[in-house]
Amino acid sequence: MNDYTAAACFAGIGLLTAIVVRRGVSAYHDAVRPLLPEYRRGDIGGPELSRQAWSVSAGFISWFEIGRAQSEL
């Protein structure tokens, strides 16, 4: 398997999980899971759910990496 095939597989898996979460079937992102009932009721839309997931993910990764980088100094 070359690099392009592996990248295409990862992109496909990401696409499928995004579709499943967007439809409200399942969520493996612990920060998004509490918001799914609101999404199903229509209180928040898909773009808002996506923004919440992105902000939590970006914040967690930034915080984790900054902490790890500082401990290596």
PDB file of N, CA, C and O in Angstrom:
ATOM      1  N   MET A   1       0.856  -1.177   0.000  1.00  0.00           N
ATOM      2  CA  MET A   1       0.000   0.000   0.000  1.00  0.00           C
ATOM      3  C   MET A   1       0.898   1.235   0.000  1.00  0.00           C
ATOM      4  O   MET A   1       1.784   1.366   0.833  1.00  0.00           O
ATOM      5  N   ASN A   2       0.661   2.123  -0.949  1.00  0.00           N
ATOM      6  CA  ASN A   2       1.474   3.342  -1.000  1.00  0.00           C
ATOM      7  C   ASN A   2       0.860   4.442  -0.125  1.00  0.00           C
ATOM      8  O   ASN A   2      -0.213   4.268   0.453  1.00  0.00           O
ATOM      9  N   ASP A   3       1.542   5.561  -0.045  1.00  0.00           N
ATOM     10  CA  ASP A   3       1.097   6.664   0.816  1.00  0.00           C
ATOM     11  C   ASP A   3      -0.240   7.241   0.370  1.00  0.00           C
ATOM     12  O   ASP A   3      -1.052   7.641   1.200  1.00  0.00           O
ATOM     13  N   TYR A   4      -0.476   7.295  -0.932  1.00  0.00           N
ATOM     14  CA  TYR A   4      -1.731   7.854  -1.432  1.00  0.00           C
ATOM     15  C   TYR A   4      -2.922   6.960  -1.074  1.00  0.00           C
ATOM     16  O   TYR A   4      -3.990   7.446  -0.728  1.00  0.00           O
ATOM     17  N   THR A   5      -2.716   5.663  -1.135  1.00  0.00           N
ATOM     18  CA  THR A   5      -3.791   4.741  -0.770  1.00  0.00           C
ATOM     19  C   THR A   5      -4.105   4.858   0.718  1.00  0.00           C
ATOM     20  O   THR A   5      -5.273   4.883   1.112  1.00  0.00           O
ATOM     21  N   ALA A   6      -3.080   4.933   1.544  1.00  0.00           N
ATOM     22  CA  ALA A   6      -3.291   5.088   2.983  1.00  0.00           C
ATOM     23  C   ALA A   6      -4.004   6.403   3.285  1.00  0.00           C
ATOM     24  O   ALA A   6      -4.936   6.434   4.105  1.00  0.00           O
ATOM     25  N   ALA A   7      -3.600   7.479   2.628  1.00  0.00           N
ATOM     26  CA  ALA A   7      -4.252   8.779   2.845  1.00  0.00           C
ATOM     27  C   ALA A   7      -5.710   8.731   2.408  1.00  0.00           C
ATOM     28  O   ALA A   7      -6.593   9.281   3.088  1.00  0.00           O
ATOM     29  N   ALA A   8      -5.982   8.060   1.288  1.00  0.00           N
ATOM     30  CA  ALA A   8      -7.362   7.939   0.810  1.00  0.00           C
ATOM     31  C   ALA A   8      -8.200   7.122   1.784  1.00  0.00           C
ATOM     32  O   ALA A   8      -9.373   7.448   2.033  1.00  0.00           O
ATOM     33  N   CYS A   9      -7.629   6.080   2.370  1.00  0.00           N
ATOM     34  CA  CYS A   9      -8.352   5.268   3.357  1.00  0.00           C
ATOM     35  C   CYS A   9      -8.695   6.091   4.603  1.00  0.00           C
ATOM     36  O   CYS A   9      -9.825   6.041   5.085  1.00  0.00           O
ATOM     37  N   PHE A  10      -7.723   6.842   5.106  1.00  0.00           N
ATOM     38  CA  PHE A  10      -7.974   7.679   6.279  1.00  0.00           C
ATOM     39  C   PHE A  10      -9.008   8.759   5.981  1.00  0.00           C
ATOM     40  O   PHE A  10      -9.867   9.058   6.808  1.00  0.00           O
ATOM     41  N   ALA A  11      -8.940   9.351   4.792  1.00  0.00           N
ATOM     42  CA  ALA A  11      -9.923  10.372   4.411  1.00  0.00           C
ATOM     43  C   ALA A  11     -11.313   9.752   4.314  1.00  0.00           C
ATOM     44  O   ALA A  11     -12.301  10.348   4.753  1.00  0.00           O
ATOM     45  N   GLY A  12     -11.405   8.553   3.767  1.00  0.00           N
ATOM     46  CA  GLY A  12     -12.697   7.871   3.658  1.00  0.00           C
ATOM     47  C   GLY A  12     -13.285   7.540   5.012  1.00  0.00           C
ATOM     48  O   GLY A  12     -14.484   7.718   5.246  1.00  0.00           O
ATOM     49  N   ILE A  13     -12.453   7.066   5.920  1.00  0.00           N
ATOM     50  CA  ILE A  13     -12.921   6.759   7.273  1.00  0.00           C
ATOM     51  C   ILE A  13     -13.387   8.037   7.970  1.00  0.00           C
ATOM     52  O   ILE A  13     -14.424   8.057   8.640  1.00  0.00           O
ATOM     53  N   GLY A  14     -12.634   9.112   7.812  1.00  0.00           N
ATOM     54  CA  GLY A  14     -13.039  10.391   8.398  1.00  0.00           C
ATOM     55  C   GLY A  14     -14.357  10.881   7.835  1.00  0.00           C
ATOM     56  O   GLY A  14     -15.212  11.384   8.563  1.00  0.00           O
ATOM     57  N   LEU A  15     -14.542  10.722   6.533  1.00  0.00           N
ATOM     58  CA  LEU A  15     -15.786  11.138   5.892  1.00  0.00           C
ATOM     59  C   LEU A  15     -16.964  10.329   6.420  1.00  0.00           C
ATOM     60  O   LEU A  15     -18.009  10.893   6.758  1.00  0.00           O
ATOM     61  N   LEU A  16     -16.792   9.024   6.510  1.00  0.00           N
ATOM     62  CA  LEU A  16     -17.890   8.183   7.005  1.00  0.00           C
ATOM     63  C   LEU A  16     -18.251   8.500   8.452  1.00  0.00           C
ATOM     64  O   LEU A  16     -19.427   8.570   8.802  1.00  0.00           O
ATOM     65  N   THR A  17     -17.262   8.716   9.299  1.00  0.00           N
ATOM     66  CA  THR A  17     -17.574   9.052  10.684  1.00  0.00           C
ATOM     67  C   THR A  17     -18.249  10.420  10.785  1.00  0.00           C
ATOM     68  O   THR A  17     -19.138  10.603  11.608  1.00  0.00           O
ATOM     69  N   ALA A  18     -17.843  11.369   9.946  1.00  0.00           N
ATOM     70  CA  ALA A  18     -18.496  12.682   9.954  1.00  0.00           C
ATOM     71  C   ALA A  18     -19.958  12.564   9.533  1.00  0.00           C
ATOM     72  O   ALA A  18     -20.833  13.216  10.117  1.00  0.00           O
ATOM     73  N   ILE A  19     -20.232  11.733   8.544  1.00  0.00           N
ATOM     74  CA  ILE A  19     -21.619  11.541   8.097  1.00  0.00           C
ATOM     75  C   ILE A  19     -22.452  10.901   9.198  1.00  0.00           C
ATOM     76  O   ILE A  19     -23.583  11.318   9.462  1.00  0.00           O
ATOM     77  N   VAL A  20     -21.895   9.891   9.874  1.00  0.00           N
ATOM     78  CA  VAL A  20     -22.617   9.203  10.943  1.00  0.00           C
ATOM     79  C   VAL A  20     -22.919  10.159  12.088  1.00  0.00           C
ATOM     80  O   VAL A  20     -24.033  10.202  12.609  1.00  0.00           O
ATOM     81  N   VAL A  21     -21.943  10.964  12.478  1.00  0.00           N
ATOM     82  CA  VAL A  21     -22.155  11.919  13.563  1.00  0.00           C
ATOM     83  C   VAL A  21     -23.149  12.995  13.144  1.00  0.00           C
ATOM     84  O   VAL A  21     -24.029  13.372  13.895  1.00  0.00           O
ATOM     85  N   ARG A  22     -23.026  13.475  11.921  1.00  0.00           N
ATOM     86  CA  ARG A  22     -23.923  14.541  11.442  1.00  0.00           C
ATOM     87  C   ARG A  22     -25.375  14.078  11.439  1.00  0.00           C
ATOM     88  O   ARG A  22     -26.286  14.842  11.713  1.00  0.00           O
ATOM     89  N   ARG A  23     -25.599  12.810  11.148  1.00  0.00           N
ATOM     90  CA  ARG A  23     -26.963  12.271  11.156  1.00  0.00           C
ATOM     91  C   ARG A  23     -27.450  11.959  12.568  1.00  0.00           C
ATOM     92  O   ARG A  23     -28.599  11.584  12.758  1.00  0.00           O
ATOM     93  N   GLY A  24     -26.578  12.093  13.545  1.00  0.00           N
ATOM     94  CA  GLY A  24     -26.980  11.864  14.926  1.00  0.00           C
ATOM     95  C   GLY A  24     -27.050  10.401  15.299  1.00  0.00           C
ATOM     96  O   GLY A  24     -27.671  10.043  16.286  1.00  0.00           O
ATOM     97  N   VAL A  25     -26.419   9.539  14.523  1.00  0.00           N
ATOM     98  CA  VAL A  25     -26.452   8.114  14.806  1.00  0.00           C
ATOM     99  C   VAL A  25     -25.526   7.781  15.965  1.00  0.00           C
ATOM    100  O   VAL A  25     -25.877   7.013  16.854  1.00  0.00           O
ATOM    101  N   SER A  26     -24.333   8.335  15.947  1.00  0.00           N
ATOM    102  CA  SER A  26     -23.353   8.007  16.963  1.00  0.00           C
ATOM    103  C   SER A  26     -22.321   9.111  17.054  1.00  0.00           C
ATOM    104  O   SER A  26     -22.134   9.869  16.117  1.00  0.00           O
ATOM    105  N   ALA A  27     -21.663   9.182  18.190  1.00  0.00           N
ATOM    106  CA  ALA A  27     -20.570  10.138  18.354  1.00  0.00           C
ATOM    107  C   ALA A  27     -19.530   9.525  19.264  1.00  0.00           C
ATOM    108  O   ALA A  27     -19.845   9.041  20.346  1.00  0.00           O
ATOM    109  N   TYR A  28     -18.308   9.522  18.815  1.00  0.00           N
ATOM    110  CA  TYR A  28     -17.220   8.999  19.618  1.00  0.00           C
ATOM    111  C   TYR A  28     -16.404  10.118  20.239  1.00  0.00           C
ATOM    112  O   TYR A  28     -15.433   9.867  20.910  1.00  0.00           O
ATOM    113  N   HIS A  29     -16.786  11.331  20.006  1.00  0.00           N
ATOM    114  CA  HIS A  29     -16.116  12.501  20.549  1.00  0.00           C
ATOM    115  C   HIS A  29     -16.840  12.839  21.851  1.00  0.00           C
ATOM    116  O   HIS A  29     -18.007  13.214  21.847  1.00  0.00           O
ATOM    117  N   ASP A  30     -16.168  12.667  22.975  1.00  0.00           N
ATOM    118  CA  ASP A  30     -16.817  12.830  24.273  1.00  0.00           C
ATOM    119  C   ASP A  30     -17.377  14.229  24.496  1.00  0.00           C
ATOM    120  O   ASP A  30     -18.317  14.397  25.254  1.00  0.00           O
ATOM    121  N   ALA A  31     -16.809  15.228  23.858  1.00  0.00           N
ATOM    122  CA  ALA A  31     -17.328  16.587  24.026  1.00  0.00           C
ATOM    123  C   ALA A  31     -18.590  16.813  23.203  1.00  0.00           C
ATOM    124  O   ALA A  31     -19.389  17.682  23.519  1.00  0.00           O
ATOM    125  N   VAL A  32     -18.780  16.032  22.156  1.00  0.00           N
ATOM    126  CA  VAL A  32     -19.949  16.198  21.291  1.00  0.00           C
ATOM    127  C   VAL A  32     -21.119  15.358  21.780  1.00  0.00           C
ATOM    128  O   VAL A  32     -22.275  15.720  21.587  1.00  0.00           O
ATOM    129  N   ARG A  33     -20.844  14.271  22.439  1.00  0.00           N
ATOM    130  CA  ARG A  33     -21.895  13.351  22.879  1.00  0.00           C
ATOM    131  C   ARG A  33     -23.002  14.039  23.684  1.00  0.00           C
ATOM    132  O   ARG A  33     -24.183  13.795  23.431  1.00  0.00           O
ATOM    133  N   PRO A  34     -22.703  14.945  24.633  1.00  0.00           N
ATOM    134  CA  PRO A  34     -23.791  15.604  25.363  1.00  0.00           C
ATOM    135  C   PRO A  34     -24.631  16.545  24.489  1.00  0.00           C
ATOM    136  O   PRO A  34     -25.757  16.876  24.847  1.00  0.00           O
ATOM    137  N   LEU A  35     -24.091  16.979  23.359  1.00  0.00           N
ATOM    138  CA  LEU A  35     -24.823  17.891  22.489  1.00  0.00           C
ATOM    139  C   LEU A  35     -25.750  17.175  21.513  1.00  0.00           C
ATOM    140  O   LEU A  35     -26.591  17.814  20.887  1.00  0.00           O
ATOM    141  N   LEU A  36     -25.609  15.868  21.351  1.00  0.00           N
ATOM    142  CA  LEU A  36     -26.430  15.151  20.377  1.00  0.00           C
ATOM    143  C   LEU A  36     -27.931  15.232  20.652  1.00  0.00           C
ATOM    144  O   LEU A  36     -28.704  15.382  19.704  1.00  0.00           O
ATOM    145  N   PRO A  37     -28.394  15.143  21.903  1.00  0.00           N
ATOM    146  CA  PRO A  37     -29.841  15.308  22.113  1.00  0.00           C
ATOM    147  C   PRO A  37     -30.352  16.680  21.643  1.00  0.00           C
ATOM    148  O   PRO A  37     -31.436  16.771  21.057  1.00  0.00           O
ATOM    149  N   GLU A  38     -29.574  17.724  21.879  1.00  0.00           N
ATOM    150  CA  GLU A  38     -29.971  19.055  21.408  1.00  0.00           C
ATOM    151  C   GLU A  38     -29.986  19.107  19.884  1.00  0.00           C
ATOM    152  O   GLU A  38     -30.860  19.729  19.284  1.00  0.00           O
ATOM    153  N   TYR A  39     -29.022  18.454  19.273  1.00  0.00           N
ATOM    154  CA  TYR A  39     -28.968  18.412  17.807  1.00  0.00           C
ATOM    155  C   TYR A  39     -30.165  17.650  17.243  1.00  0.00           C
ATOM    156  O   TYR A  39     -30.787  18.082  16.273  1.00  0.00           O
ATOM    157  N   ARG A  40     -30.509  16.541  17.857  1.00  0.00           N
ATOM    158  CA  ARG A  40     -31.652  15.747  17.388  1.00  0.00           C
ATOM    159  C   ARG A  40     -32.965  16.503  17.539  1.00  0.00           C
ATOM    160  O   ARG A  40     -33.868  16.359  16.715  1.00  0.00           O
ATOM    161  N   ARG A  41     -33.089  17.293  18.626  1.00  0.00           N
ATOM    162  CA  ARG A  41     -34.304  18.095  18.825  1.00  0.00           C
ATOM    163  C   ARG A  41     -34.360  19.282  17.882  1.00  0.00           C
ATOM    164  O   ARG A  41     -35.408  19.881  17.685  1.00  0.00           O
ATOM    165  N   GLY A  42     -33.227  19.654  17.338  1.00  0.00           N
ATOM    166  CA  GLY A  42     -33.184  20.810  16.445  1.00  0.00           C
ATOM    167  C   GLY A  42     -32.824  22.101  17.146  1.00  0.00           C
ATOM    168  O   GLY A  42     -32.918  23.171  16.548  1.00  0.00           O
ATOM    169  N   ASP A  43     -32.425  22.022  18.417  1.00  0.00           N
ATOM    170  CA  ASP A  43     -32.039  23.228  19.154  1.00  0.00           C
ATOM    171  C   ASP A  43     -30.754  23.841  18.609  1.00  0.00           C
ATOM    172  O   ASP A  43     -30.581  25.054  18.664  1.00  0.00           O
ATOM    173  N   ILE A  44     -29.835  22.991  18.154  1.00  0.00           N
ATOM    174  CA  ILE A  44     -28.612  23.483  17.510  1.00  0.00           C
ATOM    175  C   ILE A  44     -28.494  22.796  16.151  1.00  0.00           C
ATOM    176  O   ILE A  44     -28.972  21.682  15.966  1.00  0.00           O
ATOM    177  N   GLY A  45     -27.855  23.470  15.227  1.00  0.00           N
ATOM    178  CA  GLY A  45     -27.706  22.924  13.884  1.00  0.00           C
ATOM    179  C   GLY A  45     -26.371  22.225  13.701  1.00  0.00           C
ATOM    180  O   GLY A  45     -25.511  22.213  14.591  1.00  0.00           O
ATOM    181  N   GLY A  46     -26.207  21.653  12.537  1.00  0.00           N
ATOM    182  CA  GLY A  46     -24.978  20.952  12.204  1.00  0.00           C
ATOM    183  C   GLY A  46     -23.743  21.834  12.250  1.00  0.00           C
ATOM    184  O   GLY A  46     -22.703  21.423  12.791  1.00  0.00           O
ATOM    185  N   PRO A  47     -23.814  23.052  11.704  1.00  0.00           N
ATOM    186  CA  PRO A  47     -22.632  23.921  11.774  1.00  0.00           C
ATOM    187  C   PRO A  47     -22.217  24.253  13.210  1.00  0.00           C
ATOM    188  O   PRO A  47     -21.027  24.291  13.519  1.00  0.00           O
ATOM    189  N   GLU A  48     -23.176  24.466  14.088  1.00  0.00           N
ATOM    190  CA  GLU A  48     -22.848  24.752  15.490  1.00  0.00           C
ATOM    191  C   GLU A  48     -22.220  23.530  16.153  1.00  0.00           C
ATOM    192  O   GLU A  48     -21.258  23.649  16.902  1.00  0.00           O
ATOM    193  N   LEU A  49     -22.757  22.357  15.875  1.00  0.00           N
ATOM    194  CA  LEU A  49     -22.184  21.124  16.418  1.00  0.00           C
ATOM    195  C   LEU A  49     -20.756  20.938  15.918  1.00  0.00           C
ATOM    196  O   LEU A  49     -19.867  20.585  16.687  1.00  0.00           O
ATOM    197  N   SER A  50     -20.537  21.234  14.654  1.00  0.00           N
ATOM    198  CA  SER A  50     -19.185  21.126  14.081  1.00  0.00           C
ATOM    199  C   SER A  50     -18.236  22.120  14.731  1.00  0.00           C
ATOM    200  O   SER A  50     -17.085  21.786  15.021  1.00  0.00           O
ATOM    201  N   ARG A  51     -18.701  23.356  14.961  1.00  0.00           N
ATOM    202  CA  ARG A  51     -17.854  24.362  15.617  1.00  0.00           C
ATOM    203  C   ARG A  51     -17.474  23.931  17.028  1.00  0.00           C
ATOM    204  O   ARG A  51     -16.337  24.096  17.452  1.00  0.00           O
ATOM    205  N   GLN A  52     -18.445  23.374  17.747  1.00  0.00           N
ATOM    206  CA  GLN A  52     -18.158  22.916  19.109  1.00  0.00           C
ATOM    207  C   GLN A  52     -17.108  21.808  19.103  1.00  0.00           C
ATOM    208  O   GLN A  52     -16.170  21.824  19.900  1.00  0.00           O
ATOM    209  N   ALA A  53     -17.267  20.845  18.199  1.00  0.00           N
ATOM    210  CA  ALA A  53     -16.318  19.732  18.123  1.00  0.00           C
ATOM    211  C   ALA A  53     -14.929  20.241  17.751  1.00  0.00           C
ATOM    212  O   ALA A  53     -13.925  19.815  18.325  1.00  0.00           O
ATOM    213  N   TRP A  54     -14.878  21.158  16.794  1.00  0.00           N
ATOM    214  CA  TRP A  54     -13.578  21.684  16.363  1.00  0.00           C
ATOM    215  C   TRP A  54     -12.907  22.469  17.483  1.00  0.00           C
ATOM    216  O   TRP A  54     -11.719  22.320  17.733  1.00  0.00           O
ATOM    217  N   SER A  55     -13.658  23.307  18.179  1.00  0.00           N
ATOM    218  CA  SER A  55     -13.052  24.134  19.221  1.00  0.00           C
ATOM    219  C   SER A  55     -12.530  23.282  20.370  1.00  0.00           C
ATOM    220  O   SER A  55     -11.444  23.540  20.892  1.00  0.00           O
ATOM    221  N   VAL A  56     -13.269  22.254  20.749  1.00  0.00           N
ATOM    222  CA  VAL A  56     -12.801  21.382  21.824  1.00  0.00           C
ATOM    223  C   VAL A  56     -11.573  20.601  21.364  1.00  0.00           C
ATOM    224  O   VAL A  56     -10.588  20.486  22.093  1.00  0.00           O
ATOM    225  N   SER A  57     -11.608  20.074  20.150  1.00  0.00           N
ATOM    226  CA  SER A  57     -10.479  19.290  19.646  1.00  0.00           C
ATOM    227  C   SER A  57      -9.227  20.147  19.517  1.00  0.00           C
ATOM    228  O   SER A  57      -8.149  19.754  19.955  1.00  0.00           O
ATOM    229  N   ALA A  58      -9.366  21.315  18.911  1.00  0.00           N
ATOM    230  CA  ALA A  58      -8.217  22.192  18.727  1.00  0.00           C
ATOM    231  C   ALA A  58      -7.662  22.646  20.076  1.00  0.00           C
ATOM    232  O   ALA A  58      -6.445  22.676  20.282  1.00  0.00           O
ATOM    233  N   GLY A  59      -8.531  22.966  21.010  1.00  0.00           N
ATOM    234  CA  GLY A  59      -8.086  23.381  22.332  1.00  0.00           C
ATOM    235  C   GLY A  59      -7.380  22.265  23.077  1.00  0.00           C
ATOM    236  O   GLY A  59      -6.332  22.478  23.699  1.00  0.00           O
ATOM    237  N   PHE A  60      -7.930  21.061  23.000  1.00  0.00           N
ATOM    238  CA  PHE A  60      -7.313  19.931  23.690  1.00  0.00           C
ATOM    239  C   PHE A  60      -5.949  19.615  23.097  1.00  0.00           C
ATOM    240  O   PHE A  60      -4.984  19.422  23.838  1.00  0.00           O
ATOM    241  N   ILE A  61      -5.871  19.555  21.790  1.00  0.00           N
ATOM    242  CA  ILE A  61      -4.596  19.232  21.149  1.00  0.00           C
ATOM    243  C   ILE A  61      -3.563  20.312  21.439  1.00  0.00           C
ATOM    244  O   ILE A  61      -2.410  20.012  21.763  1.00  0.00           O
ATOM    245  N   SER A  62      -3.961  21.562  21.347  1.00  0.00           N
ATOM    246  CA  SER A  62      -3.026  22.654  21.630  1.00  0.00           C
ATOM    247  C   SER A  62      -2.542  22.594  23.071  1.00  0.00           C
ATOM    248  O   SER A  62      -1.348  22.704  23.343  1.00  0.00           O
ATOM    249  N   TRP A  63      -3.463  22.398  23.997  1.00  0.00           N
ATOM    250  CA  TRP A  63      -3.091  22.353  25.410  1.00  0.00           C
ATOM    251  C   TRP A  63      -2.181  21.164  25.685  1.00  0.00           C
ATOM    252  O   TRP A  63      -1.175  21.274  26.377  1.00  0.00           O
ATOM    253  N   PHE A  64      -2.524  20.002  25.137  1.00  0.00           N
ATOM    254  CA  PHE A  64      -1.733  18.797  25.369  1.00  0.00           C
ATOM    255  C   PHE A  64      -0.340  18.936  24.770  1.00  0.00           C
ATOM    256  O   PHE A  64       0.648  18.603  25.412  1.00  0.00           O
ATOM    257  N   GLU A  65      -0.253  19.427  23.561  1.00  0.00           N
ATOM    258  CA  GLU A  65       1.043  19.558  22.903  1.00  0.00           C
ATOM    259  C   GLU A  65       1.903  20.641  23.544  1.00  0.00           C
ATOM    260  O   GLU A  65       3.106  20.478  23.667  1.00  0.00           O
ATOM    261  N   ILE A  66       1.298  21.747  23.919  1.00  0.00           N
ATOM    262  CA  ILE A  66       2.066  22.809  24.576  1.00  0.00           C
ATOM    263  C   ILE A  66       2.616  22.296  25.905  1.00  0.00           C
ATOM    264  O   ILE A  66       3.778  22.510  26.230  1.00  0.00           O
ATOM    265  N   GLY A  67       1.806  21.572  26.660  1.00  0.00           N
ATOM    266  CA  GLY A  67       2.260  21.011  27.926  1.00  0.00           C
ATOM    267  C   GLY A  67       3.386  20.013  27.733  1.00  0.00           C
ATOM    268  O   GLY A  67       4.364  19.994  28.480  1.00  0.00           O
ATOM    269  N   ARG A  68       3.270  19.188  26.715  1.00  0.00           N
ATOM    270  CA  ARG A  68       4.315  18.199  26.453  1.00  0.00           C
ATOM    271  C   ARG A  68       5.591  18.855  25.961  1.00  0.00           C
ATOM    272  O   ARG A  68       6.687  18.479  26.359  1.00  0.00           O
ATOM    273  N   ALA A  69       5.439  19.854  25.109  1.00  0.00           N
ATOM    274  CA  ALA A  69       6.621  20.549  24.584  1.00  0.00           C
ATOM    275  C   ALA A  69       7.373  21.280  25.703  1.00  0.00           C
ATOM    276  O   ALA A  69       8.587  21.288  25.732  1.00  0.00           O
ATOM    277  N   GLN A  70       6.636  21.867  26.637  1.00  0.00           N
ATOM    278  CA  GLN A  70       7.287  22.567  27.744  1.00  0.00           C
ATOM    279  C   GLN A  70       7.981  21.592  28.696  1.00  0.00           C
ATOM    280  O   GLN A  70       9.017  21.911  29.255  1.00  0.00           O
ATOM    281  N   SER A  71       7.413  20.405  28.856  1.00  0.00           N
ATOM    282  CA  SER A  71       8.042  19.443  29.769  1.00  0.00           C
ATOM    283  C   SER A  71       9.313  18.851  29.161  1.00  0.00           C
ATOM    284  O   SER A  71      10.173  18.353  29.889  1.00  0.00           O
ATOM    285  N   GLU A  72       9.455  18.895  27.840  1.00  0.00           N
ATOM    286  CA  GLU A  72      10.652  18.380  27.191  1.00  0.00           C
ATOM    287  C   GLU A  72      11.797  19.380  27.217  1.00  0.00           C
ATOM    288  O   GLU A  72      12.925  19.027  26.922  1.00  0.00           O
ATOM    289  N   LEU A  73      11.516  20.650  27.537  1.00  0.00           N
ATOM    290  CA  LEU A  73      12.571  21.660  27.564  1.00  0.00           C
ATOM    291  C   LEU A  73      13.478  21.520  28.733  1.00  0.00           C
ATOM    292  O   LEU A  73      13.473  21.079  29.696  1.00  0.00           O
TER     293      LEU A  73
END
